[in-house]
Amino acid sequence: MKILGLFRHAKSDWNDARLRDFDRPLNARGRKGADVMGRHIREHGIAFQRVLASPAVRVTQTIEISAQSAGGSPPVIWDRRIYLANSATLMEVLREQEGDPAAIIMVGHNPGLEDLIFDLVPDDGSSPLRDVVEEKFPTAAYAVLELAIERWSDIADNCARLVHLIRPRDLDPDLGPQPAD
């Protein structure tokens, strides 16, 4: 069995129209969300051996803030393919992982992360949290999947159970939907 954490970047700032999408930083709510989620990920207790991450600014800041709140981070592998990737690309990145770490966390973007959950977790009622993801996998959401595989190269559709899902609003009501969301 392998463990896959999926962590969507925190809320980003849309105020500077001159910035490329890739260069958008976190806004104040995003920084707070990354902090809250970093503490939760630490308290949840999974010892991730590797972080796979998009190099977009909002992801790098999410990792920096959440790692500080969590008291550190495993090694980060920055992979440009994760930036705005679809589920098939994300699975390919996971299949390429060498050394077969027991637990990996991927930090990136929607709709790719959400679609990855839909592809990995069967829609058969075995993971009730899947229905919550169908409603929305919001910014800074964190999901944990148990994959019935021995090697990352074996990852395939319907090989996982969604066993944990937490959104920033579940930990701090002030981080819930706002009128502009």
mmCIF file of C-alpha atoms in Angstrom:
data_model
loop_
_atom_site.group_PDB
_atom_site.id
_atom_site.type_symbol
_atom_site.label_atom_id
_atom_site.label_comp_id
_atom_site.label_asym_id
_atom_site.label_seq_id
_atom_site.Cartn_x
_atom_site.Cartn_y
_atom_site.Cartn_z
ATOM 1 C CA MET A 1 0.000 0.000 0.000
ATOM 2 C CA LYS A 2 1.078 3.569 -0.754
ATOM 3 C CA ILE A 3 -0.194 6.814 0.744
ATOM 4 C CA LEU A 4 -0.834 9.839 -1.455
ATOM 5 C CA GLY A 5 -1.515 13.242 0.020
ATOM 6 C CA LEU A 6 -2.995 15.892 -2.236
ATOM 7 C CA PHE A 7 -2.730 19.521 -1.134
ATOM 8 C CA ARG A 8 -4.172 22.271 -3.297
ATOM 9 C CA HIS A 9 -2.382 25.609 -3.119
ATOM 10 C CA ALA A 10 -3.907 28.226 -0.841
ATOM 11 C CA LYS A 11 -5.962 31.233 -1.999
ATOM 12 C CA SER A 12 -4.064 33.396 -4.463
ATOM 13 C CA ASP A 13 -4.116 37.100 -5.178
ATOM 14 C CA TRP A 14 -5.829 38.291 -8.364
ATOM 15 C CA ASN A 15 -5.241 42.036 -7.764
ATOM 16 C CA ASP A 16 -2.272 42.583 -10.102
ATOM 17 C CA ALA A 17 -3.530 42.002 -13.645
ATOM 18 C CA ARG A 18 0.029 42.427 -14.971
ATOM 19 C CA LEU A 19 1.177 39.158 -13.384
ATOM 20 C CA ARG A 20 1.168 35.923 -15.331
ATOM 21 C CA ASP A 21 -0.993 33.226 -13.756
ATOM 22 C CA PHE A 22 2.188 31.326 -12.825
ATOM 23 C CA ASP A 23 3.470 34.327 -10.825
ATOM 24 C CA ARG A 24 0.393 35.042 -8.708
ATOM 25 C CA PRO A 25 1.239 35.076 -4.966
ATOM 26 C CA LEU A 26 -0.991 34.142 -2.046
ATOM 27 C CA ASN A 27 -3.354 36.727 -0.635
ATOM 28 C CA ALA A 28 -3.820 37.284 3.120
ATOM 29 C CA ARG A 29 -6.503 34.567 3.382
ATOM 30 C CA GLY A 30 -4.218 32.207 1.485
ATOM 31 C CA ARG A 31 -1.338 32.792 3.877
ATOM 32 C CA LYS A 32 -3.645 32.125 6.837
ATOM 33 C CA GLY A 33 -5.040 29.014 5.148
ATOM 34 C CA ALA A 34 -1.567 27.645 4.401
ATOM 35 C CA ASP A 35 -0.612 28.170 8.045
ATOM 36 C CA VAL A 36 -3.734 26.424 9.391
ATOM 37 C CA MET A 37 -3.387 23.540 6.953
ATOM 38 C CA GLY A 38 0.327 23.080 7.675
ATOM 39 C CA ARG A 39 -0.482 22.571 11.346
ATOM 40 C CA HIS A 40 -3.254 20.128 10.474
ATOM 41 C CA ILE A 41 -1.048 18.094 8.146
ATOM 42 C CA ARG A 42 1.546 17.788 10.922
ATOM 43 C CA GLU A 43 -1.087 16.810 13.489
ATOM 44 C CA HIS A 44 -2.650 14.304 11.095
ATOM 45 C CA GLY A 45 0.581 12.378 11.524
ATOM 46 C CA ILE A 46 1.524 10.985 8.117
ATOM 47 C CA ALA A 47 5.294 10.981 7.606
ATOM 48 C CA PHE A 48 5.535 11.980 3.963
ATOM 49 C CA GLN A 49 8.942 11.145 2.505
ATOM 50 C CA ARG A 50 8.639 13.367 -0.553
ATOM 51 C CA VAL A 51 6.817 16.449 -1.789
ATOM 52 C CA LEU A 52 6.048 16.729 -5.504
ATOM 53 C CA ALA A 53 5.098 20.290 -6.377
ATOM 54 C CA SER A 54 4.276 22.742 -9.081
ATOM 55 C CA PRO A 55 6.822 25.578 -9.126
ATOM 56 C CA ALA A 56 4.087 28.250 -9.454
ATOM 57 C CA VAL A 57 4.535 31.069 -6.934
ATOM 58 C CA ARG A 58 1.274 30.331 -5.107
ATOM 59 C CA VAL A 59 2.381 26.721 -4.598
ATOM 60 C CA THR A 60 5.891 27.610 -3.434
ATOM 61 C CA GLN A 61 4.430 30.059 -0.916
ATOM 62 C CA THR A 62 1.851 27.504 0.259
ATOM 63 C CA ILE A 63 4.622 24.985 0.884
ATOM 64 C CA GLU A 64 6.892 27.525 2.573
ATOM 65 C CA ILE A 65 4.196 28.724 4.994
ATOM 66 C CA SER A 66 2.700 25.296 5.708
ATOM 67 C CA ALA A 67 6.143 23.739 6.226
ATOM 68 C CA GLN A 68 7.014 26.477 8.699
ATOM 69 C CA SER A 69 3.776 25.770 10.597
ATOM 70 C CA ALA A 70 4.412 22.021 10.457
ATOM 71 C CA GLY A 71 7.977 22.338 11.710
ATOM 72 C CA GLY A 72 9.611 21.269 8.460
ATOM 73 C CA SER A 73 9.063 19.490 5.189
ATOM 74 C CA PRO A 74 10.429 16.424 3.458
ATOM 75 C CA PRO A 75 12.476 17.079 0.308
ATOM 76 C CA VAL A 76 10.566 18.958 -2.385
ATOM 77 C CA ILE A 77 10.817 17.995 -6.043
ATOM 78 C CA TRP A 78 9.663 20.894 -8.212
ATOM 79 C CA ASP A 79 8.098 19.633 -11.433
ATOM 80 C CA ARG A 80 6.790 22.102 -14.011
ATOM 81 C CA ARG A 81 4.502 19.391 -15.403
ATOM 82 C CA ILE A 82 2.365 19.655 -12.254
ATOM 83 C CA TYR A 83 1.488 23.277 -13.055
ATOM 84 C CA LEU A 84 -2.118 23.174 -14.329
ATOM 85 C CA ALA A 85 -1.693 19.475 -15.212
ATOM 86 C CA ASN A 86 -4.524 17.107 -15.941
ATOM 87 C CA SER A 87 -5.014 13.849 -14.061
ATOM 88 C CA ALA A 88 -3.150 11.741 -16.654
ATOM 89 C CA THR A 89 -0.051 13.937 -16.347
ATOM 90 C CA LEU A 90 -0.183 13.843 -12.544
ATOM 91 C CA MET A 91 -0.402 10.032 -12.632
ATOM 92 C CA GLU A 92 2.604 9.936 -14.969
ATOM 93 C CA VAL A 93 4.613 12.081 -12.528
ATOM 94 C CA LEU A 94 3.673 9.668 -9.726
ATOM 95 C CA ARG A 95 4.563 6.588 -11.798
ATOM 96 C CA GLU A 96 8.076 7.963 -12.333
ATOM 97 C CA GLN A 97 8.924 8.169 -8.630
ATOM 98 C CA GLU A 98 12.078 6.285 -7.827
ATOM 99 C CA GLY A 99 12.883 4.645 -4.532
ATOM 100 C CA ASP A 100 9.231 3.858 -3.901
ATOM 101 C CA PRO A 101 8.644 6.037 -0.835
ATOM 102 C CA ALA A 102 5.696 4.856 1.248
ATOM 103 C CA ALA A 103 4.024 8.274 1.341
ATOM 104 C CA ILE A 104 4.152 11.183 -1.104
ATOM 105 C CA ILE A 105 2.321 14.493 -0.962
ATOM 106 C CA MET A 106 1.593 16.367 -4.187
ATOM 107 C CA VAL A 107 0.972 20.106 -4.062
ATOM 108 C CA GLY A 108 -0.644 21.675 -7.070
ATOM 109 C CA HIS A 109 -3.748 22.999 -8.754
ATOM 110 C CA ASN A 110 -7.306 22.294 -9.759
ATOM 111 C CA PRO A 111 -8.893 20.865 -11.751
ATOM 112 C CA GLY A 112 -6.009 18.357 -11.946
ATOM 113 C CA LEU A 113 -5.905 17.366 -8.270
ATOM 114 C CA GLU A 114 -9.674 17.004 -8.071
ATOM 115 C CA ASP A 115 -9.758 14.968 -11.280
ATOM 116 C CA LEU A 116 -6.952 12.772 -9.954
ATOM 117 C CA ILE A 117 -9.144 11.923 -6.956
ATOM 118 C CA PHE A 118 -12.041 11.071 -9.295
ATOM 119 C CA ASP A 119 -9.801 8.835 -11.413
ATOM 120 C CA LEU A 120 -8.105 7.043 -8.508
ATOM 121 C CA VAL A 121 -11.133 6.596 -6.227
ATOM 122 C CA PRO A 122 -13.950 4.417 -7.601
ATOM 123 C CA ASP A 123 -17.400 5.979 -7.669
ATOM 124 C CA ASP A 124 -18.903 2.987 -5.871
ATOM 125 C CA GLY A 125 -19.710 4.369 -2.422
ATOM 126 C CA SER A 126 -16.551 2.922 -0.824
ATOM 127 C CA SER A 127 -15.167 6.425 -0.110
ATOM 128 C CA PRO A 128 -18.004 8.671 1.148
ATOM 129 C CA LEU A 129 -15.638 11.651 1.137
ATOM 130 C CA ARG A 130 -15.552 11.457 -2.664
ATOM 131 C CA ASP A 131 -19.004 13.088 -2.679
ATOM 132 C CA VAL A 132 -17.582 16.072 -0.788
ATOM 133 C CA VAL A 133 -14.850 16.451 -3.413
ATOM 134 C CA GLU A 134 -17.524 16.370 -6.118
ATOM 135 C CA GLU A 135 -19.025 19.484 -4.525
ATOM 136 C CA LYS A 136 -15.662 21.275 -4.487
ATOM 137 C CA PHE A 137 -11.987 20.706 -3.712
ATOM 138 C CA PRO A 138 -11.294 24.284 -2.586
ATOM 139 C CA THR A 139 -8.029 26.106 -2.230
ATOM 140 C CA ALA A 140 -5.791 24.686 0.524
ATOM 141 C CA ALA A 141 -7.857 21.488 0.738
ATOM 142 C CA TYR A 142 -5.918 18.410 1.844
ATOM 143 C CA ALA A 143 -6.867 14.842 0.948
ATOM 144 C CA VAL A 144 -5.257 11.511 1.776
ATOM 145 C CA LEU A 145 -5.668 8.449 -0.399
ATOM 146 C CA GLU A 146 -4.633 4.871 0.349
ATOM 147 C CA LEU A 147 -3.504 3.224 -2.869
ATOM 148 C CA ALA A 148 -3.706 -0.559 -3.269
ATOM 149 C CA ILE A 149 -0.358 -0.706 -5.072
ATOM 150 C CA GLU A 150 3.139 -1.879 -4.168
ATOM 151 C CA ARG A 151 5.081 0.494 -6.427
ATOM 152 C CA TRP A 152 4.272 3.977 -7.666
ATOM 153 C CA SER A 153 4.740 2.688 -11.198
ATOM 154 C CA ASP A 154 1.570 0.586 -10.619
ATOM 155 C CA ILE A 155 -0.757 3.563 -10.085
ATOM 156 C CA ALA A 156 -3.940 3.221 -12.133
ATOM 157 C CA ASP A 157 -7.576 4.263 -12.173
ATOM 158 C CA ASN A 158 -9.715 2.985 -9.299
ATOM 159 C CA CYS A 159 -6.788 1.828 -7.132
ATOM 160 C CA ALA A 160 -7.453 4.089 -4.137
ATOM 161 C CA ARG A 161 -9.670 4.890 -1.187
ATOM 162 C CA LEU A 162 -10.129 8.479 -0.048
ATOM 163 C CA VAL A 163 -9.597 8.204 3.701
ATOM 164 C CA HIS A 164 -9.167 11.821 4.826
ATOM 165 C CA LEU A 165 -10.354 15.189 3.560
ATOM 166 C CA ILE A 166 -10.096 18.524 5.303
ATOM 167 C CA ARG A 167 -10.734 22.017 4.031
ATOM 168 C CA PRO A 168 -9.505 25.242 5.642
ATOM 169 C CA ARG A 169 -13.095 26.161 6.610
ATOM 170 C CA ASP A 170 -13.330 22.905 8.594
ATOM 171 C CA LEU A 171 -10.551 24.184 10.862
ATOM 172 C CA ASP A 172 -11.303 27.927 10.840
ATOM 173 C CA PRO A 173 -14.764 29.211 9.848
ATOM 174 C CA ASP A 174 -13.202 32.517 8.732
ATOM 175 C CA LEU A 175 -11.548 30.578 5.893
ATOM 176 C CA GLY A 176 -14.877 29.496 4.439
ATOM 177 C CA PRO A 177 -16.424 30.819 1.251
ATOM 178 C CA GLN A 178 -16.567 34.581 0.923
ATOM 179 C CA PRO A 179 -18.939 36.550 -1.315
ATOM 180 C CA ALA A 180 -16.183 37.007 -3.948
ATOM 181 C CA ASP A 181 -15.384 33.252 -4.001
#
